[in-house]
Structures are given as structure tokens and as C-alpha cells.
Amino acid sequence: MSQSLLENLIEQLQCLPGVGPKTAQRMAFHLLQRKRQAGKELSVVLNEAMDNIGQCSECRNYTELELCGICQNAKRAIDGTLCIVESASDLAAVEQSAQFSGRYFVLHGCLSPIDGVGPSEIGLFQLEQMLENGHVSEVILALNPSVEGEATSHYIADICKSHNISITRIAHGIPVGGELEMVDSSTITHALMGRKQF
Amino acid sequence: MSQSLLENLIEQLQCLPGVGPKTAQRMAFHLLQRKRQAGKELSVVLNEAMDNIGQCSECRNYTELELCGICQNAKRAIDGTLCIVESASDLAAVEQSAQFSGRYFVLHGCLSPIDGVGPSEIGLFQLEQMLENGHVSEVILALNPSVEGEATSHYIADICKSHNISITRIAHGIPVGGELEMVDSSTITHALMGRKQF
């Protein structure tokens, strides 16, 4: 017997992250029973999004436009700061804090020669051109403190130094509300090294 | 500023059960970054499924056909048993045990006069017609032991008695692998009442 449409739907839903056969089945029945209209709307938006969302030509964030909303905003260019993040979700997290009013640059990864990810794959040549234009006064690194993140940070720092642009890095330490005894020793090391005058 | 396509996608993904803003965002970025093709395929299947999947004219299970695969199978009709379940996911669970070789009937709910759910909403008149045809020798109730499930079970039992069809009910008790001390007292009550000669 060939696969039924329902079986096909349950299988395709498993392309979503964290969705296995049981969850996919639950989703399929939920849509069929109560949310047919919403399911159809999701189908339309999903198709449009997969076709039309590309990367912003300036910051490489996901957008269906040539320039994303943040890069279009002149006020954010005046600020002169450029925050470099590894992924679009990291950008969303920084943006949600509402503490940053400059522009972003999304790497979509980190330098990792073993996996064949070099400077061009993560847009570092594009970043260098941007810095040459002279509109950026400070680069803020918001990369993860992993081995690849460190390597990428050092690479970007070298570019900044050669263009005389100041470079900073967000603080790594104990999260607010985090309990000291529950925090891993690598974070505590960062917290100790980053201590400040009280 | 109007909503971007990405924001729209993240919003629409939240029609899936158990998916909030954070999960929806993660799903959207995952599809954009790694699974564009799968996302497009999901969109097509989703649209087709929402349009074409209806209920089987015999057992009311979800299918895009007039008669579902189980009802089309002549071997399963010979068995003469009819298992009554509350939902399509309950049917899938019974079917997965591979212990049942008869047919099903899906109520898509339970009698609940307060919510306006009467016998016709859960297909009990259709069930009665089916029993009148005389092909069913035994009705197996696989409903949940909730108040509504009990009321529905009694209603169906009355129909069966008036047609002289034997009616049974799946056993409620301690789940296999379940620890006695962790089981709720209502289940233990069922287990004690349903005890058998050893």
C-alpha cells in the first residue's frame, strides 16, 4: 500500500527541529481537527518564506528585502557601532534586550577550517569592505566563547586593528539570576578574569 | 513598520500545538538555514492535507479517500469486532500494538451536554446504523475512564444491548513497567476491581 496523505504529512512535519514521529502525529491531528484554516495559512507563508527570504546585502540577516529593516534605519547607522553575531537568532536575542542601537553583522557560522568554513564563507571579506567605508567607529564582538568563536574573534580583531577601528567584546560571566554553585568552571574563569573595581 | 515575512512565518508556526514564540523562531531559522527544500515540500503537503483529508465514511478516521485503508481491508471486516475510540490518535495507538484485527469507529470526542456535544456530534447515530447491518459481533470500548468517557460508554452499551451485540471494554489497571507506588489511586481502584483469578 502506498503512503497516505496523512502519513506523508506526519513524515514531512519531522523536518522541523525537535519534532519526532509522535509530535508530528500530534501536530497533524491538531491541525486537522481544529486548525485547518491556520494550517492553510501556514502553508502559504511557509512557501513564500522559503522562496523569498534571502540575506540582507549589508548585514547578512534574513530578510525578504534587499536591505533589512535595521540597515534601512538611518538612526542606527549614526550610532557607528557594529555588533557581530554568529547567527540570526543571536541577533534576535541582542535586539530583544533593547540595549543596542547600532547595526549588526551576521556571520552565519564561525571559522572552522576542518569543516571547510573559511573567511569568505562567513562573510569576513564583506565585513572588511564595510569597515573600509569608514562609517563604523566601534566593532562589538558578541560571539560564543568556543574555540571557533575565539579564532573568529581574533581574525576580526586583526582586521579592525589594521583599519584603526576600536574593538570590544561583550562580557562573559555569571548570568543574572544564575546560582554560582550551578555555573560551570569555564564561566567562572571568565567571570574572575573579567572582574571589575567595586 | 509592517510585519516582515520572517515575523509572519514565526507567528504562523505558532498554530502548531506546543509551539511558542521561541520554538517558532528556532524552527523558522532552522528551515531557512538548512532545510529550504524540505520546508517547501512541507508547505505543499500541508496545503493538500488541509484541503483533502476528510473522514472515512465508515469509521470516521482521517483519510483523503472515501473509505480508509482499514475499512477497505476485507480481512478486517471478517473479524467482526469493532473497537470504539475517542480520537484518531487513540486509533493509531491501538493499531500500533498490532493486537487488534477488527475495525474501528472514531467518535472524535465524548458525550458532553455542557459543551453542546450530543450523540449526533460524535456519530452515535451512524454507529447505530452500522450495528443494525449485523456485520458486527462484538463492540470493544477503548474510551478513557473520564466522566464523559463513562457516560459515552454507557450510552453505547445501551445501543449494543438493544441490538443483542456483545460489548466489552479494554482493561484499566497498572501499566506494564509502571511502579505501584507511583500510580494514582483511581488507577489502583480500577486495577483492584478488575482483578482476576491467578
Short mmCIF file of C-alpha atoms in Angstrom, two decimals:
data_model
loop_
_atom_site.label_atom_id
_atom_site.label_comp_id
_atom_site.label_asym_id
_atom_site.label_seq_id
_atom_site.Cartn_x
_atom_site.Cartn_y
_atom_site.Cartn_z
CA MET A 1 0.00 0.00 0.00
CA SER A 2 1.35 3.45 -0.85
CA GLN A 3 1.70 6.15 1.76
CA SER A 4 -1.46 8.02 2.68
CA LEU A 5 -1.60 11.82 2.64
CA LEU A 6 -1.79 11.81 6.44
CA GLU A 7 1.33 9.63 6.74
CA ASN A 8 3.06 11.92 4.28
CA LEU A 9 2.14 15.00 6.33
CA ILE A 10 3.39 13.35 9.54
CA GLU A 11 6.67 12.50 7.81
CA GLN A 12 7.19 15.98 6.36
CA LEU A 13 6.47 17.70 9.69
CA GLN A 14 9.56 15.93 11.03
CA CYS A 15 11.77 18.31 9.05
CA LEU A 16 11.08 20.79 11.87
CA PRO A 17 13.76 20.78 14.58
CA GLY A 18 12.86 18.79 17.71
CA VAL A 19 9.85 17.17 16.04
CA GLY A 20 9.82 13.35 16.05
CA PRO A 21 7.13 10.93 14.86
CA LYS A 22 4.93 11.31 17.97
CA THR A 23 4.98 15.11 17.99
CA ALA A 24 4.44 15.22 14.23
CA GLN A 25 1.39 12.97 14.62
CA ARG A 26 0.03 15.21 17.36
CA MET A 27 0.58 18.29 15.19
CA ALA A 28 -1.14 16.70 12.19
CA PHE A 29 -4.23 15.67 14.18
CA HIS A 30 -4.37 19.05 15.92
CA LEU A 31 -4.38 20.89 12.58
CA LEU A 32 -6.91 18.52 11.02
CA GLN A 33 -9.27 18.67 13.96
CA ARG A 34 -9.15 22.32 14.96
CA LYS A 35 -6.94 24.49 12.78
CA ARG A 36 -7.50 23.75 9.12
CA GLN A 37 -7.58 27.43 8.19
CA ALA A 38 -4.44 28.19 10.20
CA GLY A 39 -2.77 25.17 8.59
CA LYS A 40 -3.54 26.51 5.14
CA GLU A 41 -2.23 29.96 6.05
CA LEU A 42 0.93 28.39 7.45
CA SER A 43 1.38 26.51 4.18
CA VAL A 44 1.16 29.74 2.17
CA VAL A 45 3.56 31.71 4.40
CA LEU A 46 5.98 28.78 4.55
CA ASN A 47 6.15 28.56 0.78
CA GLU A 48 6.60 32.32 0.37
CA ALA A 49 9.25 32.45 3.10
CA MET A 50 11.29 29.57 1.66
CA ASP A 51 11.21 31.21 -1.78
CA ASN A 52 11.72 34.85 -0.90
CA ILE A 53 13.72 35.20 2.30
CA GLY A 54 17.36 35.83 1.50
CA GLN A 55 20.13 37.69 3.26
CA CYS A 56 20.34 41.46 3.72
CA SER A 57 23.05 42.77 1.38
CA GLU A 58 24.58 44.79 4.24
CA CYS A 59 24.33 42.78 7.46
CA ARG A 60 23.51 39.27 6.09
CA ASN A 61 20.48 38.94 8.41
CA TYR A 62 17.46 37.10 6.97
CA THR A 63 15.03 39.33 5.13
CA GLU A 64 12.85 39.25 2.03
CA LEU A 65 14.10 42.75 1.13
CA GLU A 66 17.36 43.93 -0.40
CA LEU A 67 18.14 45.78 2.85
CA CYS A 68 16.70 44.62 6.20
CA GLY A 69 14.67 46.92 8.47
CA ILE A 70 17.64 47.63 10.74
CA CYS A 71 20.01 48.54 7.89
CA GLN A 72 17.31 50.79 6.36
CA ASN A 73 17.04 52.72 9.63
CA ALA A 74 19.28 55.80 9.31
CA LYS A 75 19.31 56.38 13.09
CA ARG A 76 21.07 53.09 13.62
CA ALA A 77 23.82 53.99 11.17
CA ILE A 78 24.54 57.25 13.06
CA ASP A 79 25.35 55.23 16.18
CA GLY A 80 28.51 53.96 14.46
CA THR A 81 28.68 50.67 16.37
CA LEU A 82 28.60 47.30 14.61
CA CYS A 83 27.68 44.20 16.61
CA ILE A 84 28.96 40.94 15.15
CA VAL A 85 26.92 37.82 15.90
CA GLU A 86 27.14 34.19 14.85
CA SER A 87 23.51 33.65 13.88
CA ALA A 88 20.23 35.38 13.16
CA SER A 89 18.84 34.03 16.43
CA ASP A 90 21.75 35.64 18.33
CA LEU A 91 20.85 38.91 16.59
CA ALA A 92 17.23 38.49 17.70
CA ALA A 93 18.37 37.91 21.29
CA VAL A 94 20.56 41.06 21.37
CA GLU A 95 17.82 43.08 19.68
CA GLN A 96 15.30 41.90 22.30
CA SER A 97 17.42 43.36 25.12
CA ALA A 98 16.75 46.80 23.53
CA GLN A 99 20.20 47.93 24.76
CA PHE A 100 21.88 48.17 21.40
CA SER A 101 21.10 50.87 18.86
CA GLY A 102 23.77 50.29 16.23
CA ARG A 103 23.93 47.89 13.31
CA TYR A 104 24.66 44.18 13.11
CA PHE A 105 26.67 41.81 11.01
CA VAL A 106 25.64 38.15 10.93
CA LEU A 107 28.37 35.58 10.22
CA HIS A 108 26.07 32.53 9.92
CA GLY A 109 28.80 30.42 11.48
CA CYS A 110 32.36 30.62 12.75
CA LEU A 111 35.77 29.99 11.22
CA SER A 112 36.28 26.23 11.15
CA PRO A 113 38.90 25.10 8.65
CA ILE A 114 38.21 21.41 9.39
CA ASP A 115 34.62 21.83 8.14
CA GLY A 116 35.76 23.93 5.21
CA VAL A 117 34.47 27.18 6.65
CA GLY A 118 36.92 29.95 5.82
CA PRO A 119 36.70 33.78 5.93
CA SER A 120 34.68 34.04 2.71
CA GLU A 121 32.01 31.56 3.89
CA ILE A 122 31.21 33.70 6.92
CA GLY A 123 31.35 36.99 5.02
CA LEU A 124 34.56 38.36 6.50
CA PHE A 125 35.66 39.93 3.20
CA GLN A 126 32.31 41.70 3.01
CA LEU A 127 32.83 42.84 6.62
CA GLU A 128 36.27 44.19 5.74
CA GLN A 129 34.82 46.25 2.86
CA MET A 130 32.21 47.62 5.26
CA LEU A 131 34.89 48.69 7.71
CA GLU A 132 36.87 50.34 4.90
CA ASN A 133 33.92 52.61 4.15
CA GLY A 134 34.65 54.34 7.44
CA HIS A 135 31.13 54.55 8.86
CA VAL A 136 31.91 52.18 11.72
CA SER A 137 33.60 53.60 14.83
CA GLU A 138 33.39 50.54 17.09
CA VAL A 139 33.04 46.82 16.48
CA ILE A 140 31.38 44.84 19.29
CA LEU A 141 32.08 41.10 19.24
CA ALA A 142 29.14 39.02 20.51
CA LEU A 143 30.46 35.59 19.54
CA ASN A 144 30.29 32.47 21.65
CA PRO A 145 33.44 31.73 23.69
CA SER A 146 34.01 28.42 21.89
CA VAL A 147 37.30 27.53 20.19
CA GLU A 148 35.87 28.54 16.79
CA GLY A 149 34.35 31.69 18.27
CA GLU A 150 37.73 32.69 19.73
CA ALA A 151 39.54 32.09 16.44
CA THR A 152 36.94 34.15 14.58
CA SER A 153 37.17 36.94 17.18
CA HIS A 154 40.95 37.14 16.77
CA TYR A 155 40.63 37.21 12.98
CA ILE A 156 38.12 40.09 13.16
CA ALA A 157 40.26 41.92 15.74
CA ASP A 158 43.17 41.84 13.28
CA ILE A 159 41.01 43.39 10.54
CA CYS A 160 39.83 46.12 12.94
CA LYS A 161 43.35 46.95 14.08
CA SER A 162 44.56 47.33 10.50
CA HIS A 163 41.75 49.86 9.95
CA ASN A 164 42.23 51.60 13.30
CA ILE A 165 38.71 50.76 14.48
CA SER A 166 38.16 50.20 18.19
CA ILE A 167 37.04 46.67 19.06
CA THR A 168 35.23 45.47 22.18
CA ARG A 169 33.66 42.27 23.31
CA ILE A 170 30.53 41.58 25.35
CA ALA A 171 31.20 40.40 28.92
CA HIS A 172 31.14 36.69 29.69
CA GLY A 173 30.39 35.84 33.31
CA ILE A 174 27.75 34.64 35.73
CA PRO A 175 24.26 35.08 34.24
CA VAL A 176 21.92 37.35 36.18
CA GLY A 177 19.79 35.13 38.41
CA GLY A 178 22.27 32.28 37.99
CA GLU A 179 23.49 30.47 41.06
CA LEU A 180 27.24 30.39 41.46
CA GLU A 181 27.32 26.73 42.50
CA MET A 182 25.45 25.70 39.35
CA VAL A 183 27.70 27.57 36.92
CA ASP A 184 30.38 25.64 35.01
CA SER A 185 34.02 26.34 35.80
CA SER A 186 34.78 27.83 32.37
CA THR A 187 32.18 30.53 33.00
CA ILE A 188 33.60 31.16 36.49
CA THR A 189 37.07 31.52 34.95
CA HIS A 190 35.68 34.15 32.55
CA ALA A 191 33.88 35.88 35.42
CA LEU A 192 37.04 36.05 37.54
CA MET A 193 39.22 37.29 34.70
CA GLY A 194 36.62 39.93 33.85
CA ARG A 195 36.26 41.24 37.42
CA LYS A 196 35.87 44.98 37.93
CA GLN A 197 36.57 47.51 40.71
CA PHE A 198 33.56 47.57 43.06
CA MET B 1 6.54 49.28 10.03
CA SER B 2 4.51 46.38 8.71
CA GLN B 3 5.31 42.80 9.65
CA SER B 4 8.16 41.16 7.76
CA LEU B 5 7.76 37.80 6.06
CA LEU B 6 10.01 36.22 8.69
CA GLU B 7 7.90 37.61 11.56
CA ASN B 8 4.81 36.38 9.76
CA LEU B 9 6.30 32.88 9.42
CA ILE B 10 7.25 32.82 13.11
CA GLU B 11 3.70 33.88 14.03
CA GLN B 12 2.02 31.30 11.79
CA LEU B 13 4.22 28.46 13.06
CA GLN B 14 2.65 29.05 16.46
CA CYS B 15 -0.59 27.45 15.26
CA LEU B 16 1.20 24.13 15.85
CA PRO B 17 0.49 22.62 19.27
CA GLY B 18 3.19 23.20 21.88
CA VAL B 19 4.99 25.77 19.73
CA GLY B 20 5.53 29.18 21.34
CA PRO B 21 7.43 32.21 20.03
CA LYS B 22 10.90 30.84 20.90
CA THR B 23 10.34 27.43 19.32
CA ALA B 24 8.72 29.02 16.28
CA GLN B 25 11.74 31.27 15.83
CA ARG B 26 14.07 28.29 16.12
CA MET B 27 12.00 26.38 13.55
CA ALA B 28 12.00 29.30 11.11
CA PHE B 29 15.77 29.82 11.28
CA HIS B 30 16.39 26.08 11.02
CA LEU B 31 14.31 25.84 7.84
CA LEU B 32 15.87 28.97 6.34
CA GLN B 33 19.40 27.91 7.08
CA ARG B 34 19.36 24.22 6.34
CA LYS B 35 16.05 22.89 5.05
CA ARG B 36 14.59 25.18 2.41
CA GLN B 37 13.64 22.29 0.15
CA ALA B 38 12.06 20.33 2.99
CA GLY B 39 10.21 23.49 4.03
CA LYS B 40 8.75 23.86 0.55
CA GLU B 41 7.73 20.21 0.46
CA LEU B 42 6.10 20.58 3.87
CA SER B 43 4.18 23.58 2.57
CA VAL B 44 2.81 21.59 -0.37
CA VAL B 45 1.80 18.55 1.70
CA LEU B 46 0.28 20.78 4.39
CA ASN B 47 -1.89 22.56 1.87
CA GLU B 48 -3.01 19.31 0.23
CA ALA B 49 -3.71 17.68 3.57
CA MET B 50 -5.79 20.58 4.90
CA ASP B 51 -7.84 20.58 1.69
CA ASN B 52 -8.28 16.89 1.05
CA ILE B 53 -8.22 14.94 4.29
CA GLY B 54 -11.73 14.24 5.48
CA GLN B 55 -13.32 11.47 7.48
CA CYS B 56 -13.79 7.87 6.34
CA SER B 57 -17.48 7.35 5.59
CA GLU B 58 -17.47 4.13 7.65
CA CYS B 59 -15.22 4.61 10.68
CA ARG B 60 -14.78 8.42 10.72
CA ASN B 61 -10.98 8.10 10.84
CA TYR B 62 -9.00 10.75 8.94
CA THR B 63 -8.34 9.85 5.32
CA GLU B 64 -8.23 11.52 1.92
CA LEU B 65 -10.25 8.62 0.49
CA GLU B 66 -13.95 7.79 0.71
CA LEU B 67 -13.08 4.65 2.68
CA CYS B 68 -9.89 4.45 4.78
CA GLY B 69 -7.31 1.68 4.34
CA ILE B 70 -8.61 -0.30 7.32
CA CYS B 71 -12.25 -0.20 6.18
CA GLN B 72 -11.19 -1.22 2.66
CA ASN B 73 -9.48 -4.31 4.05
CA ALA B 74 -11.94 -7.20 3.76
CA LYS B 75 -9.98 -9.33 6.25
CA ARG B 76 -10.64 -6.83 8.99
CA ALA B 77 -14.39 -6.96 8.36
CA ILE B 78 -14.44 -10.78 8.75
CA ASP B 79 -13.10 -10.41 12.29
CA GLY B 80 -16.46 -8.95 13.35
CA THR B 81 -15.09 -6.84 16.19
CA LEU B 82 -15.47 -3.06 16.29
CA CYS B 83 -13.17 -1.03 18.52
CA ILE B 84 -14.57 2.36 19.56
CA VAL B 85 -12.02 5.10 20.28
CA GLU B 86 -12.26 8.78 21.17
CA SER B 87 -9.71 10.11 18.70
CA ALA B 88 -7.65 9.30 15.65
CA SER B 89 -4.53 9.30 17.81
CA ASP B 90 -6.11 6.68 20.09
CA LEU B 91 -6.79 4.60 16.97
CA ALA B 92 -3.14 4.97 15.94
CA ALA B 93 -2.03 3.81 19.41
CA VAL B 94 -4.25 0.68 19.34
CA GLU B 95 -3.20 -0.05 15.77
CA GLN B 96 0.47 0.19 16.75
CA SER B 97 0.06 -2.58 19.33
CA ALA B 98 -0.75 -4.88 16.37
CA GLN B 99 -3.07 -6.86 18.66
CA PHE B 100 -6.35 -5.88 17.09
CA SER B 101 -7.50 -7.12 13.70
CA GLY B 102 -11.05 -5.81 13.54
CA ARG B 103 -12.43 -2.44 12.52
CA TYR B 104 -12.60 0.87 14.35
CA PHE B 105 -15.06 3.65 14.95
CA VAL B 106 -13.73 7.09 15.86
CA LEU B 107 -16.01 9.33 17.95
CA HIS B 108 -13.83 12.48 17.73
CA GLY B 109 -14.90 13.36 21.25
CA CYS B 110 -17.19 12.21 24.04
CA LEU B 111 -20.74 12.99 25.10
CA SER B 112 -20.63 16.32 26.91
CA PRO B 113 -24.03 18.06 27.03
CA ILE B 114 -22.50 21.15 28.73
CA ASP B 115 -20.28 21.74 25.68
CA GLY B 116 -23.15 21.01 23.30
CA VAL B 117 -21.75 17.61 22.29
CA GLY B 118 -24.65 15.18 21.87
CA PRO B 119 -24.94 11.73 20.22
CA SER B 120 -25.10 13.12 16.69
CA GLU B 121 -21.87 15.18 17.09
CA ILE B 122 -19.87 12.07 17.93
CA GLY B 123 -21.51 9.94 15.26
CA LEU B 124 -23.54 7.64 17.53
CA PHE B 125 -26.48 7.50 15.08
CA GLN B 126 -24.06 6.42 12.35
CA LEU B 127 -22.69 3.82 14.77
CA GLU B 128 -26.21 2.52 15.46
CA GLN B 129 -26.88 2.10 11.73
CA MET B 130 -23.61 0.20 11.41
CA LEU B 131 -24.63 -2.16 14.23
CA GLU B 132 -28.06 -2.69 12.61
CA ASN B 133 -26.36 -4.03 9.48
CA GLY B 134 -25.43 -7.09 11.50
CA HIS B 135 -21.77 -7.42 10.50
CA VAL B 136 -20.50 -6.61 13.99
CA SER B 137 -20.38 -9.41 16.55
CA GLU B 138 -18.55 -7.61 19.37
CA VAL B 139 -18.05 -3.97 20.30
CA ILE B 140 -14.86 -3.19 22.23
CA LEU B 141 -14.91 0.08 24.15
CA ALA B 142 -11.50 1.77 24.30
CA LEU B 143 -12.61 5.09 25.78
CA ASN B 144 -10.86 6.99 28.54
CA PRO B 145 -12.23 6.39 32.05
CA SER B 146 -13.22 10.06 32.46
CA VAL B 147 -16.74 11.17 33.43
CA GLU B 148 -17.56 11.91 29.77
CA GLY B 149 -15.96 8.65 28.65
CA GLU B 150 -18.06 6.68 31.15
CA ALA B 151 -21.28 8.41 30.06
CA THR B 152 -20.45 7.69 26.41
CA SER B 153 -19.61 4.05 27.24
CA HIS B 154 -22.99 3.58 28.93
CA TYR B 155 -24.80 5.18 26.00
CA ILE B 156 -23.07 2.83 23.54
CA ALA B 157 -23.67 -0.16 25.82
CA ASP B 158 -27.42 0.57 25.69
CA ILE B 159 -27.37 0.62 21.88
CA CYS B 160 -25.47 -2.68 21.78
CA LYS B 161 -27.87 -4.37 24.21
CA SER B 162 -30.87 -3.32 22.14
CA HIS B 163 -29.23 -5.00 19.13
CA ASN B 164 -28.03 -8.05 21.08
CA ILE B 165 -24.37 -7.35 20.33
CA SER B 166 -21.82 -8.38 22.94
CA ILE B 167 -19.91 -5.45 24.41
CA THR B 168 -16.55 -5.49 26.17
CA ARG B 169 -14.16 -2.91 27.45
CA ILE B 170 -10.37 -2.76 27.48
CA ALA B 171 -8.81 -3.33 30.91
CA HIS B 172 -7.80 -0.35 33.02
CA GLY B 173 -5.08 -1.05 35.56
CA ILE B 174 -1.41 -0.71 36.35
CA PRO B 175 0.59 -0.01 33.18
CA VAL B 176 3.25 -2.59 32.31
CA GLY B 177 6.54 -1.32 33.71
CA GLY B 178 4.68 1.11 35.98
CA GLU B 179 5.60 1.21 39.65
CA LEU B 180 2.75 0.65 42.04
CA GLU B 181 3.79 3.45 44.38
CA MET B 182 3.80 5.98 41.51
CA VAL B 183 0.34 5.09 40.20
CA ASP B 184 -2.64 7.32 41.12
CA SER B 185 -5.32 5.90 43.40
CA SER B 186 -8.02 5.97 40.73
CA THR B 187 -5.94 3.60 38.59
CA ILE B 188 -5.31 1.35 41.61
CA THR B 189 -9.07 1.28 42.26
CA HIS B 190 -9.61 0.15 38.66
CA ALA B 191 -6.83 -2.42 39.00
CA LEU B 192 -8.31 -3.89 42.19
CA MET B 193 -11.84 -4.02 40.80
CA GLY B 194 -10.57 -5.68 37.64
CA ARG B 195 -8.52 -8.36 39.45
CA LYS B 196 -8.52 -11.88 38.00
CA GLN B 197 -8.00 -15.41 39.32
CA PHE B 198 -4.28 -16.17 39.35
#
